mmCIF file of C-alpha atoms in Angstrom:
data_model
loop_
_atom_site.group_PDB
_atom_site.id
_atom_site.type_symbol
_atom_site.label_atom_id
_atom_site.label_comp_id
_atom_site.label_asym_id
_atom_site.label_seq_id
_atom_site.Cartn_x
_atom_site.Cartn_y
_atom_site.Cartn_z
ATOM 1 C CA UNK A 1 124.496 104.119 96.140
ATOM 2 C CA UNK A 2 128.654 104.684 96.241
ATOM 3 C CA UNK A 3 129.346 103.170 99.408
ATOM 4 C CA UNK A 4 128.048 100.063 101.676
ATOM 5 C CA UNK A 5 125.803 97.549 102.313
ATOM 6 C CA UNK A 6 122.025 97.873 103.788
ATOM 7 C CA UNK A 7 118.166 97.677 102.394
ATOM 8 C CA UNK A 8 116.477 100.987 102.184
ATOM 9 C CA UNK A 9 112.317 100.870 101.943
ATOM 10 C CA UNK A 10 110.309 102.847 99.250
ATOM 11 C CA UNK A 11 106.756 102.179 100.312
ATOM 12 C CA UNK A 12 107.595 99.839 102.581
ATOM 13 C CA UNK A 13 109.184 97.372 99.665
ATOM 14 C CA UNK A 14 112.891 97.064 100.806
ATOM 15 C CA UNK A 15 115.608 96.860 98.253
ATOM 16 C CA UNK A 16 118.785 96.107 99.019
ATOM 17 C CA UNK A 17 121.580 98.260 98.158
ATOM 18 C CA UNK A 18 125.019 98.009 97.085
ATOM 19 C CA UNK A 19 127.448 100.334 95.548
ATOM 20 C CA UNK A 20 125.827 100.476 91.983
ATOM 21 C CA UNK A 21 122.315 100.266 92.961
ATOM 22 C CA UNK A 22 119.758 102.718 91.551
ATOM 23 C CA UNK A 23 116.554 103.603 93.680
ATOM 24 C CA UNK A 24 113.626 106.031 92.400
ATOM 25 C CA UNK A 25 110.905 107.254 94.239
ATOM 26 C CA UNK A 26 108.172 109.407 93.063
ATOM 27 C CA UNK A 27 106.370 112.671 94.679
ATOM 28 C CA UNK A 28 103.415 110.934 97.265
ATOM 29 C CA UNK A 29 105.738 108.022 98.212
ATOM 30 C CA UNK A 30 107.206 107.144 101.468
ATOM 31 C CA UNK A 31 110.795 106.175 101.522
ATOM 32 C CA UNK A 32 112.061 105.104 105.010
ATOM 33 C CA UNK A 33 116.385 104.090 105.905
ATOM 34 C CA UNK A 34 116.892 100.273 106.430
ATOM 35 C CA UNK A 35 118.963 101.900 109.242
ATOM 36 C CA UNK A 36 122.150 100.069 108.139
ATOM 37 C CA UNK A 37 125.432 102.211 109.035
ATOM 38 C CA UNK A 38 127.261 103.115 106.304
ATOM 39 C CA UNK A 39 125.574 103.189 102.930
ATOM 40 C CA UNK A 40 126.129 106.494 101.373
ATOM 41 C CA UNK A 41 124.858 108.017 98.259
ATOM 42 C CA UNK A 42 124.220 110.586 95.795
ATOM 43 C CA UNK A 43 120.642 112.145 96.410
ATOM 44 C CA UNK A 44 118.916 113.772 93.485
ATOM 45 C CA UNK A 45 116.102 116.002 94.091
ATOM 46 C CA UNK A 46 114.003 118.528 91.590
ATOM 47 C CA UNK A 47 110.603 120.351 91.796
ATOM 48 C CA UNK A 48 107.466 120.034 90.210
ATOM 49 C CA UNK A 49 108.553 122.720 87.345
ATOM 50 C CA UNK A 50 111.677 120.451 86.464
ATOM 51 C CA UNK A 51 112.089 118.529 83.338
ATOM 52 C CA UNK A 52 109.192 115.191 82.868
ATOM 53 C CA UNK A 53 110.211 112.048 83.735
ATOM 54 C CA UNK A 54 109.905 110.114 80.560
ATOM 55 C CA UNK A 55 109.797 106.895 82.275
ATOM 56 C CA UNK A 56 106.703 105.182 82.709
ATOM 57 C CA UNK A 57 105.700 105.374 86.505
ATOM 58 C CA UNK A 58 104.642 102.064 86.721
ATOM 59 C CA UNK A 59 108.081 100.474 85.748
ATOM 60 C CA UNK A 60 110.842 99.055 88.210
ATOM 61 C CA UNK A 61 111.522 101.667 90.772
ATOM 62 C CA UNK A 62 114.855 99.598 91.496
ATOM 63 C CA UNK A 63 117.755 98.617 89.712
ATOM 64 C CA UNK A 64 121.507 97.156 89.955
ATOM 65 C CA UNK A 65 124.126 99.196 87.597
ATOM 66 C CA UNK A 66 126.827 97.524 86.172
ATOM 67 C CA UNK A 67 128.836 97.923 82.715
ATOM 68 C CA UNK A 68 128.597 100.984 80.512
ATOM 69 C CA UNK A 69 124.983 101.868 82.142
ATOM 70 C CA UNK A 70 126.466 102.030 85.584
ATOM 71 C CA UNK A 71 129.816 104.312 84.390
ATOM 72 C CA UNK A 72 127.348 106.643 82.477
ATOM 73 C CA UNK A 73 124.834 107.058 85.087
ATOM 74 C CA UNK A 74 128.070 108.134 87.990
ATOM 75 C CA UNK A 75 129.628 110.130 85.205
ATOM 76 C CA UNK A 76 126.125 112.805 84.607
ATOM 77 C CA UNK A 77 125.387 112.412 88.339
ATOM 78 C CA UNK A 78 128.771 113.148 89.634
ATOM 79 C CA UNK A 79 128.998 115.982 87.114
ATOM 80 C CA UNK A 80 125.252 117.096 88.652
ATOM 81 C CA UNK A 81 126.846 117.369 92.380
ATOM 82 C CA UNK A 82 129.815 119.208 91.338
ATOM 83 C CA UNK A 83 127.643 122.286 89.235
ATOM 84 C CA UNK A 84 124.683 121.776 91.549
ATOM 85 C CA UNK A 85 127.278 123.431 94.231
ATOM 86 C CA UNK A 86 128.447 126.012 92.374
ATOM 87 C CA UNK A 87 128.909 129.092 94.808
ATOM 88 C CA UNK A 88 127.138 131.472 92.372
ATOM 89 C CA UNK A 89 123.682 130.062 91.063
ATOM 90 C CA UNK A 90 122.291 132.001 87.934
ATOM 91 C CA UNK A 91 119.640 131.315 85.052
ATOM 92 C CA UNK A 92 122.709 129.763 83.538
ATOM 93 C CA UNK A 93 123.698 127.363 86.272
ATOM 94 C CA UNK A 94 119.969 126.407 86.452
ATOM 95 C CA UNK A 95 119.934 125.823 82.828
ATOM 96 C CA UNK A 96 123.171 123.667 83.234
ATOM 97 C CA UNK A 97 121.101 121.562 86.026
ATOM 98 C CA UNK A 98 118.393 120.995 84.084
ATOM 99 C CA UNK A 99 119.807 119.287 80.861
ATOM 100 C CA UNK A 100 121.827 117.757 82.740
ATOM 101 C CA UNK A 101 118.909 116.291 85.183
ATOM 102 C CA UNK A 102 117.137 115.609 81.861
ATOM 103 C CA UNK A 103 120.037 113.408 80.776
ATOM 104 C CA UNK A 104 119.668 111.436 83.416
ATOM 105 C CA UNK A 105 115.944 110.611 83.205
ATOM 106 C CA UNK A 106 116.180 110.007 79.818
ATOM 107 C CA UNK A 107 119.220 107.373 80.688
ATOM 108 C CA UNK A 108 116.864 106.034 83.630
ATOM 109 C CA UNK A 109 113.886 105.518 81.238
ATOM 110 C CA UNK A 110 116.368 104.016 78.981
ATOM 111 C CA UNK A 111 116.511 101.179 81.350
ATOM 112 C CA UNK A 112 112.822 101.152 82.016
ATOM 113 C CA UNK A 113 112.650 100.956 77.743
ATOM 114 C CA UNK A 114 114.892 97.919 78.063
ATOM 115 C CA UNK A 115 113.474 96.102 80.621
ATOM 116 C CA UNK A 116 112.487 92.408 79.573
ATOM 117 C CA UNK A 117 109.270 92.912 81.442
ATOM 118 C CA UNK A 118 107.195 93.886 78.110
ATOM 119 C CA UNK A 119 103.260 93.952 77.179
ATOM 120 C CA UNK A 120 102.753 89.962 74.862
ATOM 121 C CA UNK A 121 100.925 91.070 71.320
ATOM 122 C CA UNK A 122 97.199 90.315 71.379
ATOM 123 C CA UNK A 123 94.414 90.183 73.774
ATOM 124 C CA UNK A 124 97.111 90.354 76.458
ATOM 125 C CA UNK A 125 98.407 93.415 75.388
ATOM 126 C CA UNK A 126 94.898 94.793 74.850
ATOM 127 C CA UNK A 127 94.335 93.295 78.595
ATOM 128 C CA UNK A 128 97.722 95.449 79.903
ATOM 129 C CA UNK A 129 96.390 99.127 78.248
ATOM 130 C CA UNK A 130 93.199 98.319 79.862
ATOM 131 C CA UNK A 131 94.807 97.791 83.122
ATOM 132 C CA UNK A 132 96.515 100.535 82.677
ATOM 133 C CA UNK A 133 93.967 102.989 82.296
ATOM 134 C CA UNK A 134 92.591 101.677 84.907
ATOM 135 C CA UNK A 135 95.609 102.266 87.495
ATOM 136 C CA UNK A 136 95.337 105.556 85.914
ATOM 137 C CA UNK A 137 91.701 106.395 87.033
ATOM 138 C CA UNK A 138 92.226 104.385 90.578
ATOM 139 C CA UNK A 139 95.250 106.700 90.943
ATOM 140 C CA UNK A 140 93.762 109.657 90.542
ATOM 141 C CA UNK A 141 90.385 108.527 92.278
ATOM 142 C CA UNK A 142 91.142 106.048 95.172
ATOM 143 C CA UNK A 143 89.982 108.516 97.800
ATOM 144 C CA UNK A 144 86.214 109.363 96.350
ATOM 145 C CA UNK A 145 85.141 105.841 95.157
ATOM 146 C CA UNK A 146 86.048 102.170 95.793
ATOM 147 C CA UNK A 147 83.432 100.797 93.384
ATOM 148 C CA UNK A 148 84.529 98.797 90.698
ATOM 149 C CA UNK A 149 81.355 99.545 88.626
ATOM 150 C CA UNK A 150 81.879 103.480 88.106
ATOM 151 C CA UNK A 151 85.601 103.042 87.028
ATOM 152 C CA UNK A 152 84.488 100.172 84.456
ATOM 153 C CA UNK A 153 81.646 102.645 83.159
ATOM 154 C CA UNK A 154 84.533 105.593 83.257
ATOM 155 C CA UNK A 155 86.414 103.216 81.331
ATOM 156 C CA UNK A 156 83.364 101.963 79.062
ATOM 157 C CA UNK A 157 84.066 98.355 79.808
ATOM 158 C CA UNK A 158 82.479 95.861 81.476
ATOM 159 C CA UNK A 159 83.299 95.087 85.097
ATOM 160 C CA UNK A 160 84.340 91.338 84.271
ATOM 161 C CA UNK A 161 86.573 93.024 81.264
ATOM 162 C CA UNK A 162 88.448 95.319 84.079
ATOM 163 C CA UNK A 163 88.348 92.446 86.356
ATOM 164 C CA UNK A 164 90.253 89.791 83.819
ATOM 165 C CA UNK A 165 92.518 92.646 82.786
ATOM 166 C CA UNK A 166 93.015 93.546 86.336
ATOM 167 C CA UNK A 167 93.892 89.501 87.019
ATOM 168 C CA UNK A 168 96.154 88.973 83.994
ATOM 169 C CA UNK A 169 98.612 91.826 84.408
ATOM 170 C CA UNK A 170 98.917 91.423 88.705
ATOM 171 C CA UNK A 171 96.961 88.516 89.806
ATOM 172 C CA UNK A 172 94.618 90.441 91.820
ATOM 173 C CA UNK A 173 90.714 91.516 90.650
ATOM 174 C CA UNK A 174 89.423 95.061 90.419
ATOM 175 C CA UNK A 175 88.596 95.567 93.904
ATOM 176 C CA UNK A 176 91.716 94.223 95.042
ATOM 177 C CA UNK A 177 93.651 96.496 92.809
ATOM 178 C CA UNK A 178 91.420 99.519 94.600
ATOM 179 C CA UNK A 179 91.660 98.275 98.200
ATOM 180 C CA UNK A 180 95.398 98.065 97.478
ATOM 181 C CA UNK A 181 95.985 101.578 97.017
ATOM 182 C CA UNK A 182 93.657 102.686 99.472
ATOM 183 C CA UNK A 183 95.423 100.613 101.843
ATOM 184 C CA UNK A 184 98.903 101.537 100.353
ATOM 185 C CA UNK A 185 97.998 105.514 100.851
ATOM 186 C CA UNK A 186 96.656 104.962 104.423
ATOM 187 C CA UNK A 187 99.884 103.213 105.610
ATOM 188 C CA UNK A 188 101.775 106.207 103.856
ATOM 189 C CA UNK A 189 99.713 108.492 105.498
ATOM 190 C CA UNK A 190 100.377 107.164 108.912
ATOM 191 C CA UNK A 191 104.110 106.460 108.710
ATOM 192 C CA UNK A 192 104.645 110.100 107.355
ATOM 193 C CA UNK A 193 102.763 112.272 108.926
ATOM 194 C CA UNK A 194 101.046 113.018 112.514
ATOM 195 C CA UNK A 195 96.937 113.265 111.116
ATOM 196 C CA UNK A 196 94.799 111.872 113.814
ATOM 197 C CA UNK A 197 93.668 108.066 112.262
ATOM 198 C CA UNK A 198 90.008 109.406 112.147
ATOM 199 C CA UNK A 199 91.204 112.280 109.425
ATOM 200 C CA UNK A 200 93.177 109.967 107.329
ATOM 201 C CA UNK A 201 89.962 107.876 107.317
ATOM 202 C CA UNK A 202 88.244 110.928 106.214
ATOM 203 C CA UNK A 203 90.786 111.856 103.666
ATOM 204 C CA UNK A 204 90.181 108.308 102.171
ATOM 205 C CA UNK A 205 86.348 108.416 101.957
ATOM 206 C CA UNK A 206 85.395 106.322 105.088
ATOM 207 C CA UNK A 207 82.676 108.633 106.740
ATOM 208 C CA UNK A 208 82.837 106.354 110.391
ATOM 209 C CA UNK A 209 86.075 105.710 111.895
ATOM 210 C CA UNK A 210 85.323 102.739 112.680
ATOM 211 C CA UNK A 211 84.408 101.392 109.214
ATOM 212 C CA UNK A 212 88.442 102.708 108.482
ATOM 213 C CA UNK A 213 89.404 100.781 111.113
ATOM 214 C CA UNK A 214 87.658 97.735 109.912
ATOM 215 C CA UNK A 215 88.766 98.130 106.738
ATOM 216 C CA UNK A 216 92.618 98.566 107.770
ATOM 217 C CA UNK A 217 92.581 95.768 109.962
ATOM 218 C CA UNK A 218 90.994 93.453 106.831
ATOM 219 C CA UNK A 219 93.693 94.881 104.134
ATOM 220 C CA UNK A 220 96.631 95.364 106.695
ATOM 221 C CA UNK A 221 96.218 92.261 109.243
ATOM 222 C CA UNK A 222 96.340 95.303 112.295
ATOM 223 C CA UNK A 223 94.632 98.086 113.148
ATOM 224 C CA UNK A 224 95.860 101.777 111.758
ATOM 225 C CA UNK A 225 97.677 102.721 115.815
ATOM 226 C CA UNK A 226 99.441 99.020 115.683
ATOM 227 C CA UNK A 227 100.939 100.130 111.915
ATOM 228 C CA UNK A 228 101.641 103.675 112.552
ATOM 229 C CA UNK A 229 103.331 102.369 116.565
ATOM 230 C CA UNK A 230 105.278 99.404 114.567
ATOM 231 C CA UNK A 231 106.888 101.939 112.006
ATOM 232 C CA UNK A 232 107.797 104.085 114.959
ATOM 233 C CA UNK A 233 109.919 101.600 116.369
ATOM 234 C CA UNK A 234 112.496 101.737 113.363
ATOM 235 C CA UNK A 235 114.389 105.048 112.943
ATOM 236 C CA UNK A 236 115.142 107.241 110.948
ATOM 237 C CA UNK A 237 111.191 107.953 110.496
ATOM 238 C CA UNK A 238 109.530 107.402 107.051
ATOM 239 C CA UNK A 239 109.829 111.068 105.102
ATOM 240 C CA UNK A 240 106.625 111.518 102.767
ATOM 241 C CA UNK A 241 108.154 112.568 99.345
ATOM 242 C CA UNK A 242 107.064 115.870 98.776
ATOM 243 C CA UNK A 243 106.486 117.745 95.608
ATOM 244 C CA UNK A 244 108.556 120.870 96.324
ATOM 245 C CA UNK A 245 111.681 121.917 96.639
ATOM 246 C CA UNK A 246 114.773 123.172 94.891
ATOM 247 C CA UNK A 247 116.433 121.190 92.252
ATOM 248 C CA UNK A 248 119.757 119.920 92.876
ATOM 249 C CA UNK A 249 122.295 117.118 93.729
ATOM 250 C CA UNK A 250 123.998 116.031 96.935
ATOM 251 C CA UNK A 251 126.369 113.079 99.039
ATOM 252 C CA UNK A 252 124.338 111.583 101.589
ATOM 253 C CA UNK A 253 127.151 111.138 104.292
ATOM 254 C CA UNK A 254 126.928 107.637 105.597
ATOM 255 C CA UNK A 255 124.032 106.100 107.821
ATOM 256 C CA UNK A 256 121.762 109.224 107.136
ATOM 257 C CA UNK A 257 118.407 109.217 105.837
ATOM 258 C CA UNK A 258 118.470 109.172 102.264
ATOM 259 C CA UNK A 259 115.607 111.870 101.068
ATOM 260 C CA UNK A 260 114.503 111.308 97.623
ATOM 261 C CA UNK A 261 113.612 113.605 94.738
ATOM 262 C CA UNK A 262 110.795 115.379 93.897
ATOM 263 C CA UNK A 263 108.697 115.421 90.743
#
């Protein structure tokens, strides 16, 4: 952010933003304007055949520059907009934009690397890689199975192991941890696109609508229409972060959506 004062949302967290402040979102989530006037910024954006982020993706998604991190970070962005408008793009220019994207992740992960927020030694730390692992597998199989039993055998653990890991690193049990992200993807789901409620059920494993609706209303407090009529009412509309695109760098002029990049 260059410019103003406001809150913008990444899956419906808000941060607020300030000249200096640093937001990342990653391909899948849902990013959606506070709808403040006049916070500007410099968008990044990249496709899936860009350089790795190095950064862990479960580390901060948010942070406020200041010092020598905040001049170095403007310095390789502001450089990115200027070549990423080049009149004449060529396999050199493209080369150009991607060490010089890579730059910045690795600065961004620096932060991450710093970050106070580190794994305790012993059978807490064991407890995080668990957890871990875990988040892994739910990531990648949220929509098929809910069960805490077939990740802990996936995981060869037991399901009180998963469960105490699960507790100790977010407070929450193994179930929890599942019916979170099912929850999260549903509301992402119906804030970003226009699927009929009974598909998105589908797309999440519930054969009935109605058990999707049951289990909404549970996780959510309202049912899937109330969420998806609610996040209508605040414009701009939520934009699903895609995972295409072309790679490049851009000013947001002030009070627009602010689209995010894709990896």
């Amino acid at each position: 952010m260059t410019a103003g004062h406001g809150s913008h949302e990444i899956d419906f967290v808000p941060y607020p933003c300030r000249p200096g402040t640093l937001l990342r979102a990653r391909a899948g989530q849902v990013t959606r304007s506070g709808g403040q006037a006049g916070l500007d910024a410099i968008v990044v954006r990249w496709t899936v055949d860009g350089p790795a982020d190095p950064a862990a993706a479960d580390r901060p998604a948010y942070w406020q520059l200041v010092g020598e991190d905040a001049d170095a970070l403007i310095n390789e962005v502001s450089q990115l907009v200027v070549d990423s408008g080049r009149p004449r793009r060529s396999p050199l220019v493209d080369d150009l934009l991607r060490h010089q994207l890579q730059v910045i992740l690795l600065r961004v992960a620096l932060l991450t690397d710093e970050d106070p927020q580190v794994d305790p030694v012993g059978d807490a730390s064991a407890r995080g890689d668990t957890f871990r692992r875990f988040q892994l597998e739910v990531e990648r199989d949220h929509a098929r199975t809910r069960r805490v039993e077939e990740y802990a055998e996936r995981l060869c653990c037991a399901v009180r192991t998963l469960t105490r890991a699960s507790l100790s690193v977010t407070g929450r049990t193994a179930k929890q941890v599942i019916d979170d992200r099912v929850t999260l993807q549903a509301k992402r789901l119906l804030a970003a696109t226009d699927l009929p409620v009974a598909e998105i059920g589908q797309r999440l494993g519930f054969g009935e609508p109605t058990n999707f609706g049951r289990f909404f209303q549970r996780e959510a407090g309202c049912t899937p229409g109330t969420f998806r009529a609610k996040v209508g009412e605040h414009p701009p509309v939520a934009e699903l972060v895609a995972t295409t695109g072309m790679m490049g760098a851009c000013r947001s002029p002030r009070g627009a959506t602010m689209r995010y990049g894709q990896h």
